[in-house]
mmCIF file of C-alpha atoms and ligand atoms in Angstrom:
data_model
loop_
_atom_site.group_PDB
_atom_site.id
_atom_site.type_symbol
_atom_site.label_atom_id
_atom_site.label_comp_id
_atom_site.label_asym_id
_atom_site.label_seq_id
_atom_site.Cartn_x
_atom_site.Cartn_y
_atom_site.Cartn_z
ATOM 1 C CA UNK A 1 -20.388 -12.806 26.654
ATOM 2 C CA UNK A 2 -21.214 -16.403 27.870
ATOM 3 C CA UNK A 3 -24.039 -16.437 25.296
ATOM 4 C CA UNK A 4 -21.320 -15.288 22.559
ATOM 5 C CA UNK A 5 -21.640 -18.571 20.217
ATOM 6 C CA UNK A 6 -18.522 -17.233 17.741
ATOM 7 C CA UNK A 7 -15.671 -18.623 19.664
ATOM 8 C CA UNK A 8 -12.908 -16.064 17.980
ATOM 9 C CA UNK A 9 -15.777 -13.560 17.726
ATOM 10 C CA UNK A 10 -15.562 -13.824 21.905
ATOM 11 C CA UNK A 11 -11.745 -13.835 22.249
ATOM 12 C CA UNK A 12 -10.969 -10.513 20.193
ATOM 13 C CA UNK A 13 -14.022 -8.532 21.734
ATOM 14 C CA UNK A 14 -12.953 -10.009 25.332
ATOM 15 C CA UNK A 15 -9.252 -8.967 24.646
ATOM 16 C CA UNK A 16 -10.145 -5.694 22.994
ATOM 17 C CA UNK A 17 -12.659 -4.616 26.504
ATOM 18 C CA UNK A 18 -9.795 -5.749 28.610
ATOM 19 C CA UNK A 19 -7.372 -3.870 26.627
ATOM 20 C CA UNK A 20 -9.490 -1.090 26.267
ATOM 21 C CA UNK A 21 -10.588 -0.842 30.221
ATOM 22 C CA UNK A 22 -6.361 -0.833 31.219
ATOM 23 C CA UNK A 23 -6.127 1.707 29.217
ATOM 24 C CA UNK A 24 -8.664 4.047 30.911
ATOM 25 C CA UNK A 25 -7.555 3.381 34.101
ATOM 26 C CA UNK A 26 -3.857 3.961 33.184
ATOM 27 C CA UNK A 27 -5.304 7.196 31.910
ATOM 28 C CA UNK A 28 -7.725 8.570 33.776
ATOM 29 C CA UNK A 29 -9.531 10.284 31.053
ATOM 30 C CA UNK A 30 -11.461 13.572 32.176
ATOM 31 C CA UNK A 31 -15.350 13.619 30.876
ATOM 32 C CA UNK A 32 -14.151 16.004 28.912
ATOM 33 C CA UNK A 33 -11.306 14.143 26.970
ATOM 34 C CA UNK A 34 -14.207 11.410 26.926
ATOM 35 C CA UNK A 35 -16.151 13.082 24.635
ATOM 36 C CA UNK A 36 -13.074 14.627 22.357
ATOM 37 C CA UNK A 37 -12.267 10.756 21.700
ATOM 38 C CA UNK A 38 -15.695 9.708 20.925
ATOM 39 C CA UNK A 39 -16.365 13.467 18.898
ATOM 40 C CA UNK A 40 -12.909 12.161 16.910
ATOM 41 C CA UNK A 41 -14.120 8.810 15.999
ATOM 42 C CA UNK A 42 -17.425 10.366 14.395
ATOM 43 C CA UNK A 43 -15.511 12.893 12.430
ATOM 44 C CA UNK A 44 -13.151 10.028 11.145
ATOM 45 C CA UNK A 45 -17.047 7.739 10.356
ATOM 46 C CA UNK A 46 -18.258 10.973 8.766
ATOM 47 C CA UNK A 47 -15.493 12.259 6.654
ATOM 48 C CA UNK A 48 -15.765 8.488 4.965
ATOM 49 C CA UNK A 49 -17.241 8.351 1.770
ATOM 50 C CA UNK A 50 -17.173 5.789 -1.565
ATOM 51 C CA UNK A 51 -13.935 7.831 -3.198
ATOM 52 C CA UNK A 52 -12.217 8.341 0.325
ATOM 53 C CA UNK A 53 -11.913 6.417 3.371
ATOM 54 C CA UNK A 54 -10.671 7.842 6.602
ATOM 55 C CA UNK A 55 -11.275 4.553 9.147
ATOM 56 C CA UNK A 56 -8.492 2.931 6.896
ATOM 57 C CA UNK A 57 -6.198 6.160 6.817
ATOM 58 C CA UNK A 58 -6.694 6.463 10.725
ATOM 59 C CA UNK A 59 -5.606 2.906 10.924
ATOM 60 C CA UNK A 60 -2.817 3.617 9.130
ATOM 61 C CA UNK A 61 -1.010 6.497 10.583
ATOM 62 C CA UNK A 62 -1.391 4.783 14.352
ATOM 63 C CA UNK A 63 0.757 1.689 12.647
ATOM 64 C CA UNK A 64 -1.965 -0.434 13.329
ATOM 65 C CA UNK A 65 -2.116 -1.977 9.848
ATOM 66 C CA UNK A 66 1.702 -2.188 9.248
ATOM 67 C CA UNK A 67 1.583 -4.251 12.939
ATOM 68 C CA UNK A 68 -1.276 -6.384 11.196
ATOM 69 C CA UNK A 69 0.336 -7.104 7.666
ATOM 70 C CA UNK A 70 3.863 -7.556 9.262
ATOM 71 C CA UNK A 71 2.236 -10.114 12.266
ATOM 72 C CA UNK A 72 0.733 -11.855 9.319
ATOM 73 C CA UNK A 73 3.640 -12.464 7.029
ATOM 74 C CA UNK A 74 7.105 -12.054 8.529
ATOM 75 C CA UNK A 75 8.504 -15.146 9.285
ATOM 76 C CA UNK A 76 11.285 -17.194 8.831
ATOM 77 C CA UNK A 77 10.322 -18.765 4.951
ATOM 78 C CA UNK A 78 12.033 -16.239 3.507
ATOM 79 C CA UNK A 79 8.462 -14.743 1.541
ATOM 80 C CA UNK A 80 8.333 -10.877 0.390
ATOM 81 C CA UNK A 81 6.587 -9.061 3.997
ATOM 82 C CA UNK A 82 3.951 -7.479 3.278
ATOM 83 C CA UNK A 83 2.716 -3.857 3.704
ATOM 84 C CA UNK A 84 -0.297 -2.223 4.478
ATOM 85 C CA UNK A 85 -3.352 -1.860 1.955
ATOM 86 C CA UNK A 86 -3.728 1.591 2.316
ATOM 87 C CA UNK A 87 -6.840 3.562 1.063
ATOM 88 C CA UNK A 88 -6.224 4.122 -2.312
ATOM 89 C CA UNK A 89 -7.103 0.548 -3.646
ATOM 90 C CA UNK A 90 -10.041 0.060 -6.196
ATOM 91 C CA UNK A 91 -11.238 -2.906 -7.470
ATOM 92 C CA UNK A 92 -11.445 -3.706 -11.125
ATOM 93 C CA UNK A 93 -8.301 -1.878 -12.373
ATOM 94 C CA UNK A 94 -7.396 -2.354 -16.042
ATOM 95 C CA UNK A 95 -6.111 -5.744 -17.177
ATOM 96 C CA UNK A 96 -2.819 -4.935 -19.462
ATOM 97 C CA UNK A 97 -0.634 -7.905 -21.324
ATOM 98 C CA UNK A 98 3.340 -7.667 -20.073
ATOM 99 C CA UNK A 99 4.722 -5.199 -21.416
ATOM 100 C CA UNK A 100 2.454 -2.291 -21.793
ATOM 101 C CA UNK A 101 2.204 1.326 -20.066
ATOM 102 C CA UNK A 102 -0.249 1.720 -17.146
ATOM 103 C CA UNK A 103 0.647 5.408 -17.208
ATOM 104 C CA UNK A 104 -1.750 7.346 -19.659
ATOM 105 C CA UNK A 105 -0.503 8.809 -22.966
ATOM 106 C CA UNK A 106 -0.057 12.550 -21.796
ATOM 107 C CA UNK A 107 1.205 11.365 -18.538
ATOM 108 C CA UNK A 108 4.526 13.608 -17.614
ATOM 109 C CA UNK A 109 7.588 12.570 -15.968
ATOM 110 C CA UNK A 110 10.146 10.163 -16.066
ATOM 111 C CA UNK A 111 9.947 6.632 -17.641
ATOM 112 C CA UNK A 112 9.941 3.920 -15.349
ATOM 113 C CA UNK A 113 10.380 0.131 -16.550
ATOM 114 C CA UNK A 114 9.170 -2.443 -13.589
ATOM 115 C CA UNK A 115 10.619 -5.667 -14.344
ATOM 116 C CA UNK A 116 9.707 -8.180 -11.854
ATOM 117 C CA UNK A 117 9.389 -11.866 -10.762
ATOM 118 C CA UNK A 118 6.750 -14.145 -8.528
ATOM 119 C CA UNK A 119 8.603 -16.798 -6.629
ATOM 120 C CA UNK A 120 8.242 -19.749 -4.116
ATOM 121 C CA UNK A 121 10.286 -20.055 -1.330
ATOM 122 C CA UNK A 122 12.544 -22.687 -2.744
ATOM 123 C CA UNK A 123 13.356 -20.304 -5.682
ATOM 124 C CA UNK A 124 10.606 -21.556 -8.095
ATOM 125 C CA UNK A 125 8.948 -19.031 -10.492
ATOM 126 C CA UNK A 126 5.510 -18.687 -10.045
ATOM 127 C CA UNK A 127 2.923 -18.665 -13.208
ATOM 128 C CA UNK A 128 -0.158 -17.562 -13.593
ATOM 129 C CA UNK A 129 -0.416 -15.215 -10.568
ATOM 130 C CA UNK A 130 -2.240 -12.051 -11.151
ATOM 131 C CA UNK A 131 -0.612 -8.837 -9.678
ATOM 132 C CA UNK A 132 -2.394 -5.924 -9.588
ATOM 133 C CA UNK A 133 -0.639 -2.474 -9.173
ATOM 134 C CA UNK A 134 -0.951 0.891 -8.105
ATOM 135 C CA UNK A 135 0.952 4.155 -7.558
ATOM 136 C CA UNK A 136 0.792 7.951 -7.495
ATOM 137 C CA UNK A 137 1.648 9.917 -10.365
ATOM 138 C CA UNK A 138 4.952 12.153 -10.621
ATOM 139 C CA UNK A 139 3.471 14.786 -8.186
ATOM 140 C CA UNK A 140 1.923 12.350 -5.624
ATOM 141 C CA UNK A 141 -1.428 12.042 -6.456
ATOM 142 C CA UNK A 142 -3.490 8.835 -7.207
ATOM 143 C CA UNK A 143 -6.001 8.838 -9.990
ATOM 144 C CA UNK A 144 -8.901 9.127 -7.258
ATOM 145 C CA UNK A 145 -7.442 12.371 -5.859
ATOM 146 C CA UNK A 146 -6.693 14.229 -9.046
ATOM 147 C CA UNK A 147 -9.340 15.592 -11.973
ATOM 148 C CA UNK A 148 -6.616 15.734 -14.352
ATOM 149 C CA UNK A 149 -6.203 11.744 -14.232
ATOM 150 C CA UNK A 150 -8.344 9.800 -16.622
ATOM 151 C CA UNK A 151 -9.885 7.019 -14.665
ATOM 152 C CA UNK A 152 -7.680 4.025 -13.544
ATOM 153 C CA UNK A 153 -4.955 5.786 -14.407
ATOM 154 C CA UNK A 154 -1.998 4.390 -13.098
ATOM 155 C CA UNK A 155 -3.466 1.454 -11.787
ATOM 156 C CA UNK A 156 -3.352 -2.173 -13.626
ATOM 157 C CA UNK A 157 -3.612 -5.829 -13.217
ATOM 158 C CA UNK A 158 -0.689 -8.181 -14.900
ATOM 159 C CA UNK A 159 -0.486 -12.086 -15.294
ATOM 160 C CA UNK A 160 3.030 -13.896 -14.748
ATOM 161 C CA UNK A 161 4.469 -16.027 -17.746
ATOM 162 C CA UNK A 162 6.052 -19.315 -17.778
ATOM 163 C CA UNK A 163 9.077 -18.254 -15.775
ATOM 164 C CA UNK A 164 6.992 -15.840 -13.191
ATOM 165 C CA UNK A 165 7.753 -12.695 -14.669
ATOM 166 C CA UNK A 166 6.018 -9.495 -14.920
ATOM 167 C CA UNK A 167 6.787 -6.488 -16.209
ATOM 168 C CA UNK A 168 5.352 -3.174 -17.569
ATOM 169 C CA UNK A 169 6.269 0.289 -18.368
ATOM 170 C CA UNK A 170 4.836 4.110 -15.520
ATOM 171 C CA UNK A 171 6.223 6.881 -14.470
ATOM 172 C CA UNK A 172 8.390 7.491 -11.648
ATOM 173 C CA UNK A 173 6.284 8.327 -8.640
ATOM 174 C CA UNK A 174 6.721 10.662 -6.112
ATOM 175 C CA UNK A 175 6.456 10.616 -2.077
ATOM 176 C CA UNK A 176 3.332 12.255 -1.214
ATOM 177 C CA UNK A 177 1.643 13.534 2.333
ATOM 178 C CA UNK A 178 -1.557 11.408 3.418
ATOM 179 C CA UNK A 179 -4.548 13.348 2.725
ATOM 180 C CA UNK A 180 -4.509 15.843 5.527
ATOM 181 C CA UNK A 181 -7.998 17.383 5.344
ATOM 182 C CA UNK A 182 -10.139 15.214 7.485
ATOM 183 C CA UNK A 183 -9.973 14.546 11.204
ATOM 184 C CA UNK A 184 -6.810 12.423 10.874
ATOM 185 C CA UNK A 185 -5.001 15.696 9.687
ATOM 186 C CA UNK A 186 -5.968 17.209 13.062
ATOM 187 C CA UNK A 187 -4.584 14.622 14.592
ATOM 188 C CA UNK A 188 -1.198 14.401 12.609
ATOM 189 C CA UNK A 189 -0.811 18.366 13.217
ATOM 190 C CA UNK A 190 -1.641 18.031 17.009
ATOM 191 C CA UNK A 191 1.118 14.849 16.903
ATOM 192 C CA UNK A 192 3.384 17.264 15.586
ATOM 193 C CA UNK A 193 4.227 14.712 12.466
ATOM 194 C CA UNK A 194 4.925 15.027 9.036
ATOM 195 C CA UNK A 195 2.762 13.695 6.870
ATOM 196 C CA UNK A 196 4.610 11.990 4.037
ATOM 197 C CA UNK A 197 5.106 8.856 2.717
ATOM 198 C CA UNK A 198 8.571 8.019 0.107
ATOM 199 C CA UNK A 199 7.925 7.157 -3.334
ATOM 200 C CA UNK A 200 6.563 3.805 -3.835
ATOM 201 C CA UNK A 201 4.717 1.044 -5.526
ATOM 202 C CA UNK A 202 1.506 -0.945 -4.977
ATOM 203 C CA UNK A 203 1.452 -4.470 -5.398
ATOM 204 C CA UNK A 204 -1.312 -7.373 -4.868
ATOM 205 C CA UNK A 205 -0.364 -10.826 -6.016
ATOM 206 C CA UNK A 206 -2.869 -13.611 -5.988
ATOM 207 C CA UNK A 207 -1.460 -17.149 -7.222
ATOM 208 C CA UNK A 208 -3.262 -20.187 -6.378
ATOM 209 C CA UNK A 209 -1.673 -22.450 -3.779
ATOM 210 C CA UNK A 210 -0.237 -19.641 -2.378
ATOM 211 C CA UNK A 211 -0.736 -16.492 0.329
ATOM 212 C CA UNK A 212 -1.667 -13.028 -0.931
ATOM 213 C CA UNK A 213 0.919 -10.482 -0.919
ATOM 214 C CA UNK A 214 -0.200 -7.512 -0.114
ATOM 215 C CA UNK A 215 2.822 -5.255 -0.646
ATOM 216 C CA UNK A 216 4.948 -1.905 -1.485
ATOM 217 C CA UNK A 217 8.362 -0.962 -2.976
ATOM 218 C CA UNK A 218 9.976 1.970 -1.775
ATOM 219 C CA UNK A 219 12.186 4.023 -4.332
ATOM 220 C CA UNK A 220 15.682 3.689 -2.627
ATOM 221 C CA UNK A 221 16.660 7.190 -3.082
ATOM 222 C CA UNK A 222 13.362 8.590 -2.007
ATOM 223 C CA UNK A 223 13.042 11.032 1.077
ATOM 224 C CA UNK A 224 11.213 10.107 4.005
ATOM 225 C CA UNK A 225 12.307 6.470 4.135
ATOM 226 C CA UNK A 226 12.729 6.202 7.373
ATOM 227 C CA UNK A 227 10.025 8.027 9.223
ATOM 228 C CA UNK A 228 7.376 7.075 6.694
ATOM 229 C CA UNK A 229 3.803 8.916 8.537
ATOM 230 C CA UNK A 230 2.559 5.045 8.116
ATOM 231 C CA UNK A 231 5.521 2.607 8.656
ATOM 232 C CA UNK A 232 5.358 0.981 6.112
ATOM 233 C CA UNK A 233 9.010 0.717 4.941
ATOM 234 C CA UNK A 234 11.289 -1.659 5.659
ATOM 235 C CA UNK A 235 14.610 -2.339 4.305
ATOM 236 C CA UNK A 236 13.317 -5.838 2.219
ATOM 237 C CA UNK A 237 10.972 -3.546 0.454
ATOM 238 C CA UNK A 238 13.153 -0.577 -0.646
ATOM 239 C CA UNK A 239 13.929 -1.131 -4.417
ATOM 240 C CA UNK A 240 16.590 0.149 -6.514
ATOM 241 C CA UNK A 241 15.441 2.580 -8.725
ATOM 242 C CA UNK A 242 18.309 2.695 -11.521
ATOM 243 C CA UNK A 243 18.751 5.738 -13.151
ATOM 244 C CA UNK A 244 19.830 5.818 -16.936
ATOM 245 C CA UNK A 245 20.719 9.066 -19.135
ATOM 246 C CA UNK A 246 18.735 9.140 -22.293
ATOM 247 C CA UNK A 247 20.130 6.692 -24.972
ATOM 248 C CA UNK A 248 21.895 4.386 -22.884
ATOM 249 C CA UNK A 249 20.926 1.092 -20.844
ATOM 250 C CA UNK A 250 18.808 -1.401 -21.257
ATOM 251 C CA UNK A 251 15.801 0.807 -22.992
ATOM 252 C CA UNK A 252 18.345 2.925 -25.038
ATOM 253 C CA UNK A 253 15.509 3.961 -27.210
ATOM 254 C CA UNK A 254 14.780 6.196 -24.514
ATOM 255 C CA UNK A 255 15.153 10.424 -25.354
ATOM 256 C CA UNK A 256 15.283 11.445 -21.694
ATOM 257 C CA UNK A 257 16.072 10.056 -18.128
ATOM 258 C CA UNK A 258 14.352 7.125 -17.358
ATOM 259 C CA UNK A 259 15.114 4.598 -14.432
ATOM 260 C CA UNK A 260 14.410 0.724 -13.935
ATOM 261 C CA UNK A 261 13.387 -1.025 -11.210
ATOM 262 C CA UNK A 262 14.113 -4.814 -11.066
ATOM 263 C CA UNK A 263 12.385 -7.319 -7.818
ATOM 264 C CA UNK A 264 11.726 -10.310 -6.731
ATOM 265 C CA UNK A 265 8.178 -11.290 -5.109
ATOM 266 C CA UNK A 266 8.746 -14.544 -2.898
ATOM 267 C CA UNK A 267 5.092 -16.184 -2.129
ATOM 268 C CA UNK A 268 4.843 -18.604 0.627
ATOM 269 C CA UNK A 269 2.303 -21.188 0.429
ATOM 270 C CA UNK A 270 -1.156 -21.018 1.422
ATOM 271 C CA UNK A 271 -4.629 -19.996 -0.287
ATOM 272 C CA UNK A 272 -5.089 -17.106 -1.635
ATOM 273 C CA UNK A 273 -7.536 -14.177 0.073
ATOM 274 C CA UNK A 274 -9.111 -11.359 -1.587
ATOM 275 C CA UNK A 275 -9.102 -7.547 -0.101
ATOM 276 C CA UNK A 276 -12.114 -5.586 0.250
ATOM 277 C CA UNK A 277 -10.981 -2.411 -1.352
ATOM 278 C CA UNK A 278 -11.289 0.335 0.952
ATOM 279 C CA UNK A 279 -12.842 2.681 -1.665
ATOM 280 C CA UNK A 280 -15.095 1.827 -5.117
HETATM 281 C C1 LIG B 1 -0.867 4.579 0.312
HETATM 282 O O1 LIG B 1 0.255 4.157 0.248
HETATM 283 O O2 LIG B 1 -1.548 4.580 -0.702
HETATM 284 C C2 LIG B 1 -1.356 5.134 1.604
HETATM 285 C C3 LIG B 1 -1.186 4.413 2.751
HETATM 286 C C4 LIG B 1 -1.627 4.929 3.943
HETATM 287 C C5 LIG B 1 -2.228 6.180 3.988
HETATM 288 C C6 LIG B 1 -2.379 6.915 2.817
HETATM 289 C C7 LIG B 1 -1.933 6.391 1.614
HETATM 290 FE FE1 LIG B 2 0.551 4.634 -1.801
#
């Protein structure tokens, strides 16, 4: 690479062929196991397509991008860590004013009510930041996955007053296994792993001045918290998801179970980068 002009473009390729070369020889792979790598990685490129992506679901279940997001924002400031992207973003989700339901009208299952704040590290609120959200519905299945789901279902983008607060009105949702269809299936079963992930939230907050964060919230009661199939959990993230018997607490109004989930998002300065979402 001595005629490599891209001085970080040289480092990570360099690193990854040394990496990659110790590994072999640790290894010894036969011809045979050879080809069942390289046959893996072009079932994983093939099984890609715009409304799935398998590269970032492969990524995923080896921890790679939990390693990533947590090397890139756990550190001593005290900000939110992040979590993995996983491959269920879209762009362009709907904008909503605080407040309103990003589930859609005939959506089933229980009432949840997300109150939550954007903060500094010194305990300042942060305005203005735009958080966009995303979850699976009651039986684990994201809008992209499921006929029966209008578009964007479940999905929304929220703006944070005055005093950094945001807050809007879903439905509870529920653990799910990765999609288990494709190569990275294969691979799961031949693991021997589970493939489920607990209950959780999306978030993606983008505030000028500040670092994206690129994060989840884990349903504190949920199974599977700690062996999620993607590591993402970890115990700053798990939320508690208060549960309320129809006509009591703070949405009383309510006829039937419902829970609450109240956070705190803590942004550490820095400018603020955009995510390619993994699928359209
Ligand atoms: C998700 O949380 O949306 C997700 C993450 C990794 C793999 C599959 C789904
Ligand atoms: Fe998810």
């Amino acid at each position: 690479m001595s005629g490599t002009r891209d001085p970080r473009l040289k480092e990570i390729v360099d690193a990854l062929v040394e990496h990659c070369h110790a590994f072999l020889k640790q290894e010894r792979l036969t011809d045979a196991e050879f080809e069942q790598g390289l046959a893996f990685l072009r079932a994983v490129g093939q099984a890609c397509n715009e409304r799935h992506n398998e590269v970032v679901l492969l990524a995923d279940v080896l921890g790679f991008s939990t390693l990533v997001a947590l090397l890139n924002s756990a550190d001593a400031s005290g900000r939110t860590p992040g979590a993995l992207l996983g491959p269920f973003y879209r762009g362009g989700s709907p904008e909503y004013a605080n407040g309103q339901c990003i589930a859609c009208e005939d959506s089933t299952g229980a009432p949840l009510f997300v109150h939550a704040r954007v903060l500094d590290t010194s305990g300042r609120p942060v305005p203005n930041a735009t958080v966009d959200v995303w979850q699976a519905s009651p039986v684990g299945l994201y809008e992209n996955q499921d006929e029966s789901q209008p578009e964007h279902n479940l999905r929304g983008r929220f703006r944070t007053a005055e005093d950094g607060a945001f807050n809007f009105r879903s439905v509870r949702p529920a653990g799910y296994p990765v999609p288990v269809d494709g190569p990275v299936g294969v691979l799961l079963a031949a693991q021997e792993r589970h493939p489920y992930r607990p209950a959780h939230l999306h978030f993606a907050i983008f505030a000028e001045g500040h670092a994206t964060l690129v994060s989840q919230v884990f349903a504190d009661d949920s199974d599977h918290l700690d062996s999620d199939v993607v590591f993402g959990v970890n115990r700053r993230l798990v939320g508690k998801f208060e549960h309320h018997e129809a006509g009591s607490g703070p949405h009383s109004e309510q006829r039937d179970v419902y829970y609450t989930l109240d956070f705190d998002f803590i942004l550490a300065e820095g400018t603020p980068t955009f995510p390619t979402p993994p699928i359209q």
